[in-house]
Coordinates of C-alpha atoms in Angstrom, one line a residue:
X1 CA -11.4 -11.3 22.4
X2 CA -13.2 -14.2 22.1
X3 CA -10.6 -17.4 22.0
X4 CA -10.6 -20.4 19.6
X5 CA -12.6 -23.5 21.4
X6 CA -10.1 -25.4 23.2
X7 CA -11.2 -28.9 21.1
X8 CA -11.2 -27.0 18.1
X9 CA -7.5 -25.6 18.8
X10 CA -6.2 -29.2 20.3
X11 CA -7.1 -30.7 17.1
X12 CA -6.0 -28.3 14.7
X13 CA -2.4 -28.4 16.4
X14 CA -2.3 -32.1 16.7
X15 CA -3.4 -32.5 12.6
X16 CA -1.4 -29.7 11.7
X17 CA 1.9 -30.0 13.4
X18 CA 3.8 -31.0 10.7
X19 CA 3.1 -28.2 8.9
X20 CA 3.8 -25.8 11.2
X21 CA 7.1 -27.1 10.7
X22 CA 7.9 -26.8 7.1
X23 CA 10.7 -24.3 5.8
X24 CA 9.4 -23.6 2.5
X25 CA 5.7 -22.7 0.9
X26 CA 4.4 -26.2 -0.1
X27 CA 0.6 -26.3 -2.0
X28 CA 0.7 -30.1 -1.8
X29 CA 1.0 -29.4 2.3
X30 CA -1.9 -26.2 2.1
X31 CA -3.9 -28.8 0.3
X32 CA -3.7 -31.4 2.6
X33 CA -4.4 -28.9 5.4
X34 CA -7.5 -28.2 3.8
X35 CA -8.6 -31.9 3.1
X36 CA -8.4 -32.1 6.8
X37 CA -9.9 -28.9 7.4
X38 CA -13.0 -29.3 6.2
X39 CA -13.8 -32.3 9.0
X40 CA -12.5 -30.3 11.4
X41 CA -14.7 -27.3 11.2
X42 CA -17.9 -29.5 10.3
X43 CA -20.6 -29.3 12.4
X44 CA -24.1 -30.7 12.8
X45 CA -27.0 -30.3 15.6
X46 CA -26.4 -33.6 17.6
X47 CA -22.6 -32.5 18.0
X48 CA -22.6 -30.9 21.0
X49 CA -19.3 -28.6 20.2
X50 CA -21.6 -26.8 17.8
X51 CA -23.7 -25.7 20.6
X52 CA -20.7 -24.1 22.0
X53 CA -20.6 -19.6 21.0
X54 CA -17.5 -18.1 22.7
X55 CA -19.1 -14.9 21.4
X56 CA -21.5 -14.6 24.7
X57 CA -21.0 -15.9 28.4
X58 CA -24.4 -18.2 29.0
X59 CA -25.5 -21.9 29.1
X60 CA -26.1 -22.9 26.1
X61 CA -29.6 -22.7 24.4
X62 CA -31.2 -24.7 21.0
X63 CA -34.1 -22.8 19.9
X64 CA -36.1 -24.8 17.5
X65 CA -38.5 -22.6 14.6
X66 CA -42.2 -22.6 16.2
X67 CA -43.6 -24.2 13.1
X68 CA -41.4 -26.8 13.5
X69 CA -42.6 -30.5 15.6
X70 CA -40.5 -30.8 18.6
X71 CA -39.4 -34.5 18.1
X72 CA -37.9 -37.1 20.5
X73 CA -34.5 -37.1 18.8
X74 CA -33.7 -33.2 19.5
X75 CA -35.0 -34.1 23.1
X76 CA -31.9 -36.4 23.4
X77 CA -29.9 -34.0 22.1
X78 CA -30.7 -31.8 24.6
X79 CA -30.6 -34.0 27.1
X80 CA -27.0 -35.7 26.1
X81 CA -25.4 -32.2 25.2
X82 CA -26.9 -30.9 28.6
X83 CA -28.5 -27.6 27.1
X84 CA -31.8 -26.0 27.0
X85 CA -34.0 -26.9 24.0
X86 CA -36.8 -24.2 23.8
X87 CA -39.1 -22.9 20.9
X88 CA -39.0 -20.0 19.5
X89 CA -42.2 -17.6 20.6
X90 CA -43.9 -17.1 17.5
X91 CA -43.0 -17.9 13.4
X92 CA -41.0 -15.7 11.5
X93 CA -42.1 -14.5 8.2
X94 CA -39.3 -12.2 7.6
X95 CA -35.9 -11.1 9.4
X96 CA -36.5 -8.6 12.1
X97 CA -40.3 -10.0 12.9
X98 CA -39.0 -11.2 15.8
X99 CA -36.8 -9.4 18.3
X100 CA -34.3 -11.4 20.2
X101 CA -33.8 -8.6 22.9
X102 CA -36.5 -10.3 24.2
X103 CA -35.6 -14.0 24.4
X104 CA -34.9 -14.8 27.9
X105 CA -31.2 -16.0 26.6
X106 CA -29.7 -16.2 23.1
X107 CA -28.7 -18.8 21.3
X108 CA -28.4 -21.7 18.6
X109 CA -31.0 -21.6 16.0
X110 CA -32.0 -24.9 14.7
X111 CA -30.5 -26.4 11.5
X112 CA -31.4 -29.9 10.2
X113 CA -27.9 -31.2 8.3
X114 CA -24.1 -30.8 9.0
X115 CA -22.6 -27.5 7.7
X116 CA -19.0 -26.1 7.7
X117 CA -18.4 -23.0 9.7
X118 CA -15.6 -20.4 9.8
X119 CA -13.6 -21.5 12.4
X120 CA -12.0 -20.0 15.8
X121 CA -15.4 -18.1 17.8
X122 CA -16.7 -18.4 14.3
X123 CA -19.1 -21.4 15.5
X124 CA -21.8 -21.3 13.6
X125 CA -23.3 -21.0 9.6
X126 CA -22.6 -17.5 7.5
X127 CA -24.8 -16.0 5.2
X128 CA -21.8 -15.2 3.0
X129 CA -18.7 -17.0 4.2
X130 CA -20.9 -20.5 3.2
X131 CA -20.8 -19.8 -0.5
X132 CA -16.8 -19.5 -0.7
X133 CA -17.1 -22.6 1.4
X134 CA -19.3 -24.5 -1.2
X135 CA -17.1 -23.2 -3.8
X136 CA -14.4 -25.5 -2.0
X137 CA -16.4 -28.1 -1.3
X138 CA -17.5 -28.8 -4.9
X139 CA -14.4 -27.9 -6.2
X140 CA -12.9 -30.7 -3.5
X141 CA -15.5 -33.4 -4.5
X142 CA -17.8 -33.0 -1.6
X143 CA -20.7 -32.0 -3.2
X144 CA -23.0 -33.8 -0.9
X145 CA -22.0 -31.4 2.2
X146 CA -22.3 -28.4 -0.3
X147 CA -25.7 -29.9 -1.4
X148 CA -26.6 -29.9 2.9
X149 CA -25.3 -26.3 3.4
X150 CA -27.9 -24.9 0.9
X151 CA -30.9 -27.2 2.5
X152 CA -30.1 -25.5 6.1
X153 CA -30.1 -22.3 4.1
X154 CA -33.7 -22.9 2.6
X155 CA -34.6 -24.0 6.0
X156 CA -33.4 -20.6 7.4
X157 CA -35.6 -18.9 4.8
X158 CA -38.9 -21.0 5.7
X159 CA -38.2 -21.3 8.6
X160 CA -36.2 -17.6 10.5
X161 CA -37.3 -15.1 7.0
X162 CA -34.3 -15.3 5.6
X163 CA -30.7 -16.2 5.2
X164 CA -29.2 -15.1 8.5
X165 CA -26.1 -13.7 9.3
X166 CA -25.6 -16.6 10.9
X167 CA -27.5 -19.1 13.0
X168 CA -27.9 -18.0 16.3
X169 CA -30.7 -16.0 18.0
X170 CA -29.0 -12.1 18.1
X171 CA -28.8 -12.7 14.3
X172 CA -32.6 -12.7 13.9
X173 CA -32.4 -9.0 12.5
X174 CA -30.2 -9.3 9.7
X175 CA -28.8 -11.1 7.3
X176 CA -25.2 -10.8 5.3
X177 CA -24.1 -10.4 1.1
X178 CA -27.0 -12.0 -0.6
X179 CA -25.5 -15.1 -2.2
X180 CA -28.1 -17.6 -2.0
X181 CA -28.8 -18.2 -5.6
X182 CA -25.3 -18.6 -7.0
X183 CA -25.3 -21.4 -3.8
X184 CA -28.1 -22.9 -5.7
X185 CA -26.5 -22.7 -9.0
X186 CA -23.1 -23.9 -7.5
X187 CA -24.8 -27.1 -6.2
X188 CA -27.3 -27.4 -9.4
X189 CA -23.9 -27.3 -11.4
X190 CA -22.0 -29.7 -9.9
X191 CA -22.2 -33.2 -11.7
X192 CA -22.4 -35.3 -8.1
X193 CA -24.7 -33.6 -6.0
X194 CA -28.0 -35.6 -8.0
X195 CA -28.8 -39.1 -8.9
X196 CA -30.0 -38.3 -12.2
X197 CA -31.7 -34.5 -13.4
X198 CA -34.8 -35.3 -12.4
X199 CA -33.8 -35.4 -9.1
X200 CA -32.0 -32.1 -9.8
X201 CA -35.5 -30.5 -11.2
X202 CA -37.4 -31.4 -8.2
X203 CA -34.5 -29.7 -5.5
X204 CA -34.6 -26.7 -7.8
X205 CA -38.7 -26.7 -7.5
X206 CA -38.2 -26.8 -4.1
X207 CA -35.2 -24.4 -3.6
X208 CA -36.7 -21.7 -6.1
X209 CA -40.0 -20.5 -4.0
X210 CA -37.6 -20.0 -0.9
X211 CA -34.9 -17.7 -2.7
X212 CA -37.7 -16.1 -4.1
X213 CA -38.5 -14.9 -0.8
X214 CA -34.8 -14.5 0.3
X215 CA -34.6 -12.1 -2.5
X216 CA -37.7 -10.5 -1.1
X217 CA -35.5 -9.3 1.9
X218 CA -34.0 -7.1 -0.2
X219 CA -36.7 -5.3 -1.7
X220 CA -38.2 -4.3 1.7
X221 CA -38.4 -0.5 1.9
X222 CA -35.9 -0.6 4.5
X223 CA -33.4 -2.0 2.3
X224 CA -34.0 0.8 -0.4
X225 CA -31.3 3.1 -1.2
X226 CA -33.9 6.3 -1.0
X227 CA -35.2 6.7 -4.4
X228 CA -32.2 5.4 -6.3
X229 CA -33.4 1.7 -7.4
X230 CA -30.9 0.4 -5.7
X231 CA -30.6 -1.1 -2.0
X232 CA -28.6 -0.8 0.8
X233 CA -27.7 -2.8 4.1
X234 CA -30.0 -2.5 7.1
X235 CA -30.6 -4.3 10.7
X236 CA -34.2 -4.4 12.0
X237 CA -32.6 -4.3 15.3
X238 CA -31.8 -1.0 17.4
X239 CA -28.9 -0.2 19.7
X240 CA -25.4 -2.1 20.8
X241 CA -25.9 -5.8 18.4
X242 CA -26.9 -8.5 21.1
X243 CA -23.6 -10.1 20.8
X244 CA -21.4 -7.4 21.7
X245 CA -20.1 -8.4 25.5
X246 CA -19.1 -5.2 26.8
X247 CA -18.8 -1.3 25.7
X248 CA -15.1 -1.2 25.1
X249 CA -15.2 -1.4 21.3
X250 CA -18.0 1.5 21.5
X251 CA -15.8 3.3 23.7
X252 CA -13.0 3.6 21.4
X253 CA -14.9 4.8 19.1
X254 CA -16.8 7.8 21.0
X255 CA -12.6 8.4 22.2
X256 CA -11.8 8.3 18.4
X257 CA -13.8 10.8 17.5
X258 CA -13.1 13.1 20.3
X259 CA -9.7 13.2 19.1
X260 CA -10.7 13.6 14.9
X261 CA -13.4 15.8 15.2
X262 CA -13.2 17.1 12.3
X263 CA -14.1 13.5 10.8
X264 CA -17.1 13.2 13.2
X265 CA -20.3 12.7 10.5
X266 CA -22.2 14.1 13.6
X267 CA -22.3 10.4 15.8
X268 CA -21.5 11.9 19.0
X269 CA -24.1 13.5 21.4
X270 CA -23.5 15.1 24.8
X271 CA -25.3 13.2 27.7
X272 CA -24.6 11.7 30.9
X273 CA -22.7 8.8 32.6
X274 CA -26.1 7.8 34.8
X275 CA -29.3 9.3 33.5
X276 CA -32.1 10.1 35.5
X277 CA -35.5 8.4 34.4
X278 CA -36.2 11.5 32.1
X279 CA -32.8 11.5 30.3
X280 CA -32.9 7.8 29.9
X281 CA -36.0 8.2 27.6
X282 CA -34.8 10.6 25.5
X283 CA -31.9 8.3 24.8
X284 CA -34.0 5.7 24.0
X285 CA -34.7 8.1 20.9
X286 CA -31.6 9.5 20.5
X287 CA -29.3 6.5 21.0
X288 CA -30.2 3.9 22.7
X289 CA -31.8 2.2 25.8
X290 CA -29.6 2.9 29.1
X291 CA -32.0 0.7 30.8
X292 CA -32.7 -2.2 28.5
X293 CA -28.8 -2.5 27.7
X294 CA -26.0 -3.1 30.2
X295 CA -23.6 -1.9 26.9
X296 CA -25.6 0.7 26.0
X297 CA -25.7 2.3 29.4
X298 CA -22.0 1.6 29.6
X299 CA -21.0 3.3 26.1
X300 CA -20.3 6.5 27.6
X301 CA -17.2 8.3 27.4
X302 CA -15.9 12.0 28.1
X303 CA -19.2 13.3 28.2
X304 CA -20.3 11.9 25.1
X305 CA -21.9 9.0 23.7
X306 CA -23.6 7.7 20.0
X307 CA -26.9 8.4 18.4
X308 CA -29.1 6.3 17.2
X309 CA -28.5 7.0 13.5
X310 CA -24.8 5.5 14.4
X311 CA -26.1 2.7 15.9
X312 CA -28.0 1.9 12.8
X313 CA -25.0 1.9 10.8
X314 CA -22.6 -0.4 12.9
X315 CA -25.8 -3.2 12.7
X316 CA -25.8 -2.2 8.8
X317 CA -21.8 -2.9 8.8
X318 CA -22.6 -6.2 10.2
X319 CA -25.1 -7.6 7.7
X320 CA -22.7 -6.2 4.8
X321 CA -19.7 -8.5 6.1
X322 CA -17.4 -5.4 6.0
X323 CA -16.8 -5.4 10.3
X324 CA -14.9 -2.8 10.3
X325 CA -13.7 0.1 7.8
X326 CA -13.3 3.2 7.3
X327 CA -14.9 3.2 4.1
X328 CA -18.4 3.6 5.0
X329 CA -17.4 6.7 7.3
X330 CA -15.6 6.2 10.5
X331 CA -15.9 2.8 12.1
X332 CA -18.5 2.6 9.1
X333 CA -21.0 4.1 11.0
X334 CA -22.7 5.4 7.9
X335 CA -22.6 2.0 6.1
X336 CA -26.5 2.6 5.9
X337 CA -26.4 5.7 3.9
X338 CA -24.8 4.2 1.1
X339 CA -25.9 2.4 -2.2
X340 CA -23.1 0.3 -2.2
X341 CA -21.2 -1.4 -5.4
X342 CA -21.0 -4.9 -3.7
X343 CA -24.5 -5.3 -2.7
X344 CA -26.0 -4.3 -6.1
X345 CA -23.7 -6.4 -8.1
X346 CA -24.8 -9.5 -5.9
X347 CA -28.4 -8.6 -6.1
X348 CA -28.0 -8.1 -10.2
X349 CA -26.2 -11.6 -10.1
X350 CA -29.2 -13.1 -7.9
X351 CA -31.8 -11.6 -10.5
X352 CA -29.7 -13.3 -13.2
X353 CA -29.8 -16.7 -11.1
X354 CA -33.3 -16.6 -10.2
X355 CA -34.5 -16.1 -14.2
X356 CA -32.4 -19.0 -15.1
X357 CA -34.0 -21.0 -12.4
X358 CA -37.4 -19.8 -13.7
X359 CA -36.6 -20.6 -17.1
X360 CA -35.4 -24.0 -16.2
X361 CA -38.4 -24.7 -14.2
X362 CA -41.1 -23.5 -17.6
X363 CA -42.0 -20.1 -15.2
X364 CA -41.6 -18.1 -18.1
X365 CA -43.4 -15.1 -16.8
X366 CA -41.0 -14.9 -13.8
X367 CA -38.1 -15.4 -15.8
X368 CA -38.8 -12.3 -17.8
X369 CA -39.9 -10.0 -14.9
X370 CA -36.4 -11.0 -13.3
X371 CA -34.2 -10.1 -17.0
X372 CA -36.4 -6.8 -16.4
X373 CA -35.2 -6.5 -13.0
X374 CA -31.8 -7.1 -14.0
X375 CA -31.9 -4.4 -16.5
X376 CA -33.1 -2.1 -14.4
X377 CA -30.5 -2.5 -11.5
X378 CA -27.8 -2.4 -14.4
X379 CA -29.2 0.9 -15.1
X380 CA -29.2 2.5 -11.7
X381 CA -26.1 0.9 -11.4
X382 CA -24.7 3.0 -14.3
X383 CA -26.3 6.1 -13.1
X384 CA -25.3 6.3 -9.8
X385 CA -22.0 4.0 -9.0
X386 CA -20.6 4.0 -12.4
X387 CA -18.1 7.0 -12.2
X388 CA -16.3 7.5 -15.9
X389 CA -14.3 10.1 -14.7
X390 CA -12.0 8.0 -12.6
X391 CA -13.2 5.0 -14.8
X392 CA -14.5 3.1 -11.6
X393 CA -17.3 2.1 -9.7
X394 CA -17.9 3.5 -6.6
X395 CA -20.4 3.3 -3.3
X396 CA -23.0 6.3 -3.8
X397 CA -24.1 7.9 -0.5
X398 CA -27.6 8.6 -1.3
X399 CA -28.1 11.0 1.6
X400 CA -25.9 13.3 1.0
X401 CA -25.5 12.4 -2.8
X402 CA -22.0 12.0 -3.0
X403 CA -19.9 8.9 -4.0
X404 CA -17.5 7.7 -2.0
X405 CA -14.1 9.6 -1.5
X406 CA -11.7 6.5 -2.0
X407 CA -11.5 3.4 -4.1
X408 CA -12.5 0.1 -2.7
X409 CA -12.2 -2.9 -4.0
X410 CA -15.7 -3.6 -4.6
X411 CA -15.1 -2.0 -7.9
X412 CA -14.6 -5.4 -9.1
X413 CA -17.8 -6.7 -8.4
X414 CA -19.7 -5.7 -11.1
X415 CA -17.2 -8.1 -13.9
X416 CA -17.7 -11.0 -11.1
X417 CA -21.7 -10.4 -11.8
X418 CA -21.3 -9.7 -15.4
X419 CA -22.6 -5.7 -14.8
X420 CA -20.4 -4.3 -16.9
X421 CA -19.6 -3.3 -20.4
X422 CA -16.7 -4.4 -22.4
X423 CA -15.2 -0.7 -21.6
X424 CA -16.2 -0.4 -18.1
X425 CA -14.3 -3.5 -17.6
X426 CA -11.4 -2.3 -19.7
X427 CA -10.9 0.8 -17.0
X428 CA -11.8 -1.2 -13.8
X429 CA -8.7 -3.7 -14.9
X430 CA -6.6 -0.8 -15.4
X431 CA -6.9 0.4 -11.7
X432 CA -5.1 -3.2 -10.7
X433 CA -2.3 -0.9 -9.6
X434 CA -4.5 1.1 -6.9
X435 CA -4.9 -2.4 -5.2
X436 CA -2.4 -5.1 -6.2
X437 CA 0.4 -5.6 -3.5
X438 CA 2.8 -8.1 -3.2
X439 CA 0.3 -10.8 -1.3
X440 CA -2.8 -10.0 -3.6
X441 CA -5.6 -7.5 -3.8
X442 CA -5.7 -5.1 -0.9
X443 CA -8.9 -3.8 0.0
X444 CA -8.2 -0.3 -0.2
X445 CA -5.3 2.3 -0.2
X446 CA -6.5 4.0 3.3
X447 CA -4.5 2.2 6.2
X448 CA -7.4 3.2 8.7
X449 CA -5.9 0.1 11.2
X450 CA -9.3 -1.6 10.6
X451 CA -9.1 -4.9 9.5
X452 CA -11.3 -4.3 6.3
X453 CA -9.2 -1.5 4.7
X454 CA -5.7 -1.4 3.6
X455 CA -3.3 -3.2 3.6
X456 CA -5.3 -6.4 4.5
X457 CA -6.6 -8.4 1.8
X458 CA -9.3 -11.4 1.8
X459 CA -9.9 -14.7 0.3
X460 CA -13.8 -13.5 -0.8
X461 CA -12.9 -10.3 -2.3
X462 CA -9.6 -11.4 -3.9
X463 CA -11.7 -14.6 -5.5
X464 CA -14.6 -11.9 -6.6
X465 CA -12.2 -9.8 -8.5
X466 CA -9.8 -12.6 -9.7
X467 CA -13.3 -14.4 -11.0
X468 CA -14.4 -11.1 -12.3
X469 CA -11.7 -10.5 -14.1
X470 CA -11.3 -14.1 -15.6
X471 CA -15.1 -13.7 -16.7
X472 CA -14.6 -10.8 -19.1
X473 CA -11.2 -12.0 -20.8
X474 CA -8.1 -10.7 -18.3
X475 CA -6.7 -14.4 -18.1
X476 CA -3.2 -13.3 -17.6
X477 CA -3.8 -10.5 -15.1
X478 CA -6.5 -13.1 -12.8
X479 CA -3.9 -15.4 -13.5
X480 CA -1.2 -12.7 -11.8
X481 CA -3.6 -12.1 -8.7
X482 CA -4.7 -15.3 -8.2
X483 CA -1.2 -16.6 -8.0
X484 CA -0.3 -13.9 -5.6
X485 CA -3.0 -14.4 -3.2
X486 CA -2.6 -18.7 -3.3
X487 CA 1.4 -18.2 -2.6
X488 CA 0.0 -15.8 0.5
X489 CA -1.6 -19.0 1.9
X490 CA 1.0 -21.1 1.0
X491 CA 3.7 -19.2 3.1
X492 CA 1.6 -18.2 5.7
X493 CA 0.9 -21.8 6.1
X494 CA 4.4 -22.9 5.8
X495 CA 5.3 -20.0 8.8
X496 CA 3.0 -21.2 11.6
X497 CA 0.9 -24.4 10.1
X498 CA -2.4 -22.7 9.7
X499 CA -4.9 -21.2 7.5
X500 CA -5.8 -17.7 8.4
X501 CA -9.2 -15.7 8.5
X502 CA -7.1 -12.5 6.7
X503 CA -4.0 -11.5 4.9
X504 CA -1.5 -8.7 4.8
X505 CA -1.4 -7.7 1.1
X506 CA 1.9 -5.1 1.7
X507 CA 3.7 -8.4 3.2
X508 CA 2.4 -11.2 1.4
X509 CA 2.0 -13.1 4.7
X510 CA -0.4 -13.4 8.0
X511 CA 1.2 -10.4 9.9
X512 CA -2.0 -8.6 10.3
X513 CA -2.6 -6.0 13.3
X514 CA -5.7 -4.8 13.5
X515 CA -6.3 -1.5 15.8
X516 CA -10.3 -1.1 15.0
X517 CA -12.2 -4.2 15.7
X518 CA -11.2 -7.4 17.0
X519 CA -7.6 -7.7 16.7
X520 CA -7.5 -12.0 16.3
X521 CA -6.5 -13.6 12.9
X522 CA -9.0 -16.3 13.3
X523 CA -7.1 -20.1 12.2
X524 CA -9.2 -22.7 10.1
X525 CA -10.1 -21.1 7.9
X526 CA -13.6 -22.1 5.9
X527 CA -13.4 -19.3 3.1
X528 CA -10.0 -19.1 3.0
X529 CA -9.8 -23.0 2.0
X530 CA -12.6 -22.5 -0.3
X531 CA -10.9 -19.7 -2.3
X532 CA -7.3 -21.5 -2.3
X533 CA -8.7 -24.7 -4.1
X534 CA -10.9 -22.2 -6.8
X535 CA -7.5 -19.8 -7.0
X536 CA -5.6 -23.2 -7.8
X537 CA -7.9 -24.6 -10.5
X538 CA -8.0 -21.5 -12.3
X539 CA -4.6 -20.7 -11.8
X540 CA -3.7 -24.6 -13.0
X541 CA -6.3 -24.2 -16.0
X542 CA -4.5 -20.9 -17.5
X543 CA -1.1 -23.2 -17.6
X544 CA -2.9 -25.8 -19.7
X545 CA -2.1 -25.4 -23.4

């Protein structure tokens, strides 16, 4: 796997030595971690360490938007980080317009201001792990850097189609958990990020046009959940993503199924080691390109090896954040058949946003077509992923129009976005006990051994239901959770001096083995900071009389 830059990990263990050293869960030391943290894992284009993406094996490579003047200043850049500064081949209008398989090398999109990543390989700017990240930089006074993470968002949208999975090249075909607008809203919110409101008006002029069109993304027939009204994830790419190194992973998983058949969906097809020229373009239908692809031609085991429709699925995976579960079938290789609960809910919430923005901004007619929109989702939402039976909601595979077997934690979503009814609320909070452990919110109750099912829990997912279930009255039981998951930081950081990437829920602590996926429990950690400092505040305002 992919290994933590060496500056990156120098620094971290020099600034956080001492706490690798304390006995006994501290807050006061996890918040001074994070205070630190955010320097640490802040980048900007004339650093040259944020050039750097463990994730692929080249030189690296700035690609600057082709509607963009090439200036003098990124030329130094260039020059002084001693990498390649090209322009992209053509504009992008939307996500998947162009296709980086054909870039002569991948990497580092363009951003104009300084933005926190992840941390570890993570080197670059999510789609979704930046708005738990401006959640913690507003709520940690540094609304400024919050307010510069949304520009390079709305610079991604004018300027690459979209808010990107992240910003490098091989994520020119997707894009993650549509958050955008509550970004917006975070930064619009938060009493230091203007001079005066005016100045606020005119950002929000600016900023609303773009999410418009990020919101567009979504409504693309190719993001449409068949004839539900709802949508789904999808990549406009094909085949093994770009930044997968080698077949191994996709090996594992043709040897997985070989050994479950019974919980094969149909991914596996017979075919050979080395095609000839004639099998090799049937593949190209059927799963992928032997020729074009180094991994592709290598994923190949036992006489078997994925279709195409699998293929589109593990891309889908990847633009909904969930890399990997079991949820969405095995090695959710069906993540694309699904209406899922988490996208919707985000997609109502954006709808809410983007009529407030409008009504804020005198678009009056806009503001009503999105209430309309919101109203409808709400409705399609109660159709097909509102189940009263087992008083949850749950991900609806429109394909073969069945929900999904087991209970993810997603069913919280909808009382984060303010979906829900009183009632439906009422019966999502009683079904606490399906996912509360010891360390917080587990993500499901199926131990698959991938990192996104039981019994590891997240900081984004634990703050959506904790948030969720704050909004709609359940003070003492976000209270409860919250509390749990913060004290899961706390000791973790108190055992080994560092904030993790996941948790294990059954343990309360970082001892998290992953068998599907990669196996690494990345340090830094950006969303994990983020959600600690918003778990704290609310946690701290519940105690106040």
């Amino acid at each position: 796997m992919p290994t933590l830059p060496h500056a990156t990990a120098l620094c971290l263990s020099l600034v956080f030595a001492l706490g690798a050293n304390a006995a006994e869960p501290d807050p006061a030391k996890t918040r001074a971690y994070i205070d630190q943290a955010w320097t640490t894992l802040t980048r900007s284009i004339d650093d040259c360490s944020s050039l750097h993406d463990d994730k692929v094996e080249t030189r690296p490579v700035l690609y600057l938007p082709a509607d963009l003047t090439r200036t003098a200043d990124i030329d130094a850049i260039g020059k002084r980080c001693n990498v390649d500064v090209r322009v992209l081949p053509q504009t992008v209008r939307q996500i998947g317009e162009l296709d980086p398989s054909r870039l002569p090398q991948q990497g580092l999109l363009y951003l104009p201001k300084p933005y926190v990543v992840p941390g570890g390989f993570f080197n670059e700017m999510y789609g979704w792990d930046s708005y738990f990240i401006v959640l913690g930089l507003v709520a940690d006074k540094r609304e400024r850097l919050a307010r510069d993470m949304v520009d390079n968002f709305l610079f991604e949208v004018e300027h690459y189609g979209g808010v990107l999975n992240a910003n490098r090249t091989y994520y020119l075909t997707r894009s993650q958990p549509p958050f955008l607008g509550e970004m917006i809203r975070e930064v619009l919110d938060a009493p230091d990020s203007f001079a005066d409101p005016r100045d606020a008006d005119a950002w929000l002029a600016h900023a609303y046009p773009l999410a418009l069109r990020d919101y567009a993304v979504w409504n693309r027939p190719d993001h449409q959940a068949g004839d539900t009204g709802l949508a789904r994830y999808f990549d406009y790419g094909a085949g093994p993503v770009l930044e997968m190194r080698d077949a191994k992973y996709l090996r594992g998983v043709i040897e997985w199924l070989l050994a479950h058949p019974k919980q094969d969906p149909g991914y596996l097809l017979e075919a050979s080691e080395h095609p000839d020229d004639a099998e090799a373009q049937r593949l190209k239908t059927t799963s992928c390109d032997v020729r074009a692809s180094e991994v592709c031609a290598q994923a190949w085991a036992k006489g078997r090896r994925l279709g195409a429709d699998y293929y589109l699925g593990d891309r889908a995976m990847r633009e909904s954040g969930f890399d990997i579960n079991f949820h969405f079938g095995p090695f959710a290789g069906s993540t694309h058949h699904y209406a899922p609960v988490c996208l919707n809910s985000l997609l109502y919430r954006y709808e809410i946003a983007l009529r407030d923005f409008a009504l804020r901004l005198g678009e009056k007619e806009d503001a009503q077509g999105f209430a309309e929109a919101a109203a409808a989702r709400k409705k399609a939402m109660d159709k097909y992923l509102w189940q009263p039976g087992p008083g949850m909601y749950q991900d609806y595979d429109f394909v073969s129009g069945k929900s999904a077997p087991d209970p993810y934690i997603t069913t919280f979503y909808p009382l984060w976005a303010g979906a829900a009814s009183p009632q439906q609320a009422q019966a999502v909070r009683e079904k606490l006990p399906l996912f509360e452990r010891k360390g917080g919110l587990a993500m499901s109750a199926n131990e698959s051994g991938a990192q996104w099912d039981a019994p590891f829990g997240w900081a984004p997912t634990n703050w959506l239901a904790v948030a969720g279930l704050d909004a709609y009255g359940f003070h003492q039981d976000a209270k409860r959770v919250g509390g749990k998951f913060a004290a899961t930081i706390d000791r973790s950081l108190a055992d080994d001096g560092t904030i993790r990437e996941k948790y294990n829920m059954v343990s309360g602590n970082a001892d998290v083995k992953v068998s599907a996926g990669y196996s690494e429990n990345v340090i830094g950690f950006g969303w994990s900071n983020g959600v600690y400092l918003k778990l704290r505040d609310l946690i701290s305002d519940k105690e106040t009389p």
